[in-house]
Amino acid sequence: MPSETGVKTLDMSAMELREINETLQSAAGSNEAFEVTNTRGAHAIAVGLDAPIHVTVKGSTGYYCAGMNKQATIHVKGSVGPGAAENMMSGTVIVDGDASQYAGATGHGGLLVVKGNASSRCGISMKGIDIVVHGNIGHMSAFMAQKGNLVVLGDAGDALGDSLYEARLFVRGSVKSLGADCVEKEMRPEHLKILADLLEKAGADAKPEEFRRYGSARKLYNFNIDHAGDY
Amino acid sequence: MDKTPRTLPRQSWTFSNEVNSEIRRAAETGIYDIRGGGAKRRVPHFDDLLFLGASMSRYPLEGYREKCETGVTLGTRFAKKPIELKIPITIAGMSFGSLSGPAKEALGRGATMAGTSTTTGDGGMTEEERGHSEKLVYQYLPSRYGMNPDDLRRADAIEVVVGQGAKPGGGGMLLGQKITERVAGMRDLPQGIDQRSACRHPDWTGPDDLEIKILELREITKWEKPIYIKVGGARPYYDVALSVKAGADVIVLDGMQGGTAATQDVFIENVGQPTLACIRPAVQALQDLGMHRKVQLVVSGGIRTGADVAKALALGADAVSIGTAALIALGDNDPKWEAEYQALGSTTGAYDDWHEGRDPAGITTQDPELMARLDPVAAGRRLRNYLNVLTLECQTLARACGKSHVHNLEPEDLCALTIEAAAMAQVPLAGTNWIPGKGI
Ligand SMILES: Cc1cc2nc3c(=O)[nH]c(=O)nc-3n(C[C@H](O)[C@H](O)[C@H](O)COP(=O)(O)O)c2cc1C
């Protein structure tokens, strides 16, 4: 139902999930705006969108909110369950609260911003997505991360970047431990530039110079018996 | 000269030449043996079963005159658009990367001509296979290489891969030689690295999570596509029951003889149960849940002949799937390349170093010169012919048992040649009414 501002409200207490996703998936106009209300922790809200629309999710969600997003801007005014914005291709997902496990998992593109903390395995297997977490991230984050940037304003848990490929990890706070083949790397001007850009896009109040960069030592790229203990 | 009689030199059964050569190889290289293909050891298999045929109490059908249907519909439980196949034999998921582009094209061509589906694999969907496969199943794997919503939407079904028969509990491997620019680009990886893909999905653990993952996949694809779950032959009763619980439309069950592109030999030979041992517990689970024929069961792992197809169906499968046999039909391990197999230290029929990317037949390679050896049109025709033969053979056996549809074959049509096979397939030992383990 269009309100005065042109924002259509999709009320989850009155509509089925299928109907809500169908409405969002078939919206094509770049100025279309929606709000999803009464989310009550439902799973798979606003998944598979493929147009530059704006969706505000009012409340907390279950698993896989904004999964496989393309083009859309999805703003969750609450916290999200596991796998938020998993496999995102493009667009922007902003979470005002906290994110559970696997936020941004396998994402290929786009920007995921978590204003609170993200739990374990944030950015696992990421393939090009940019993730900015204003708070802390849990253990095993960026496990097997292939491409893209993970920016953390707070601290990182155990085994950051285990078995990392080419993703860049930037952490402002402490890192409890680094995973196999993940090492601290020199912060060069091009990295400061990437970081400044991401911090601005994510509305984060931090200076690029305050961060450290971590990346792959590339020792596990080709099997070498002398490194067998690291696998 | 000493006239004392000498005994003949005796080779050890325990330390056979084959075993010793592996010890020497390990000592030389310091790394386990990696290879393609499935378990090579002999395990109880469909060869150990026989059909009884028609007799006084059973009417056969007239060959060629009386119809014996072979069609199968997969995905009738929840999907709005189930898949209709003309034959109960599908082409299993084999990754682009392990196979060349022309090989994927040939699989698509052959399957389409025969009226069946083909399947992507680790590494994403290629134009070669989408373009040439009328029905294409898109695999959803732990690595998520190349995974994207557009390909999900242009697939005809989605297969969530939990495991494979060759390596239940193992992840993927693709060694540097095969990570060319194209393969690396599709997987978002650096070129030339030895790539290991994850063995667990990154964003769910266990059947309760999987149920929610399947909800997400259905929502993304508007509940149109059948969702398959593929499991290796580990604990078939529970794996099938939990797959039903997680919301599968179709379950693909792959026994230990199932092929792989590249896995440790120790894994291939020592983990998982034989295909024959997996089918009855799987069917039992479906029956206990009232889901037999509602959630379709596709069985794979060592299917070679129409007799294998018919026996798998008789034990309760809705369809079978083939990998290795399809590659052989295309031209893999063909004797015409014997000199080249020899040069690679192998021989026709035994060549399994697919991970090295030097396949003389041009199938399991990314080398442009070798790839060019496979003509996808001719190879596609060979696959079509082979699939047609499997179907005709299966129909011949079904008619002999008096069945007007291959799905009417049943365990009562079978007997077993060995006690092991009788126990696994739960059919009587030939000449007796004894089913080991059934207390009768
Ligand atoms: C070259 C090759 C590549 C394979 N790649 C995959 C894969 O990417 N994903 C998968 O689930 N199974 C893969 N498999 C396993 C097949 O899907 C199937 O389970 C198996 O081949 C069936 O057994 P069969 O080879 O005895 O017919 C592969 C098998 C082969 C031979």
PDB file of C-alpha atoms in Angstrom, chain B residues 14 16 22 38 88 115 128 144 185 201 233 235 299 310 314 323 329 374 412 428:
ATOM      1  CA  THR B  14      49.777 -58.618   1.433  1.00  0.00           C
ATOM      2  CA  SER B  16      51.722 -57.195  -3.761  1.00  0.00           C
ATOM      3  CA  GLU B  22      52.606 -47.283  -3.800  1.00  0.00           C
ATOM      4  CA  GLY B  38      35.883 -44.274  -8.365  1.00  0.00           C
ATOM      5  CA  PRO B  88      15.354 -42.895 -16.082  1.00  0.00           C
ATOM      6  CA  GLY B 115      15.627 -36.838 -23.548  1.00  0.00           C
ATOM      7  CA  GLU B 128      28.616 -24.713 -23.465  1.00  0.00           C
ATOM      8  CA  ARG B 144      30.034 -21.657  -4.351  1.00  0.00           C
ATOM      9  CA  GLY B 185      38.220 -16.405 -13.622  1.00  0.00           C
ATOM     10  CA  HIS B 201      28.911 -25.408   3.226  1.00  0.00           C
ATOM     11  CA  GLY B 233      26.728 -43.375   0.474  1.00  0.00           C
ATOM     12  CA  ARG B 235      24.465 -43.504   6.341  1.00  0.00           C
ATOM     13  CA  VAL B 299      21.057 -43.613  -7.489  1.00  0.00           C
ATOM     14  CA  ALA B 310      17.011 -52.111 -14.164  1.00  0.00           C
ATOM     15  CA  ALA B 314      13.936 -52.788  -9.025  1.00  0.00           C
ATOM     16  CA  GLY B 323      29.391 -40.066 -14.648  1.00  0.00           C
ATOM     17  CA  ALA B 329      31.025 -43.193 -24.054  1.00  0.00           C
ATOM     18  CA  LEU B 374      37.171 -34.206 -28.810  1.00  0.00           C
ATOM     19  CA  GLU B 412      10.685 -59.688  -5.851  1.00  0.00           C
ATOM     20  CA  PRO B 428      16.964 -64.077  -1.538  1.00  0.00           C
TER      21      PRO B 428
END
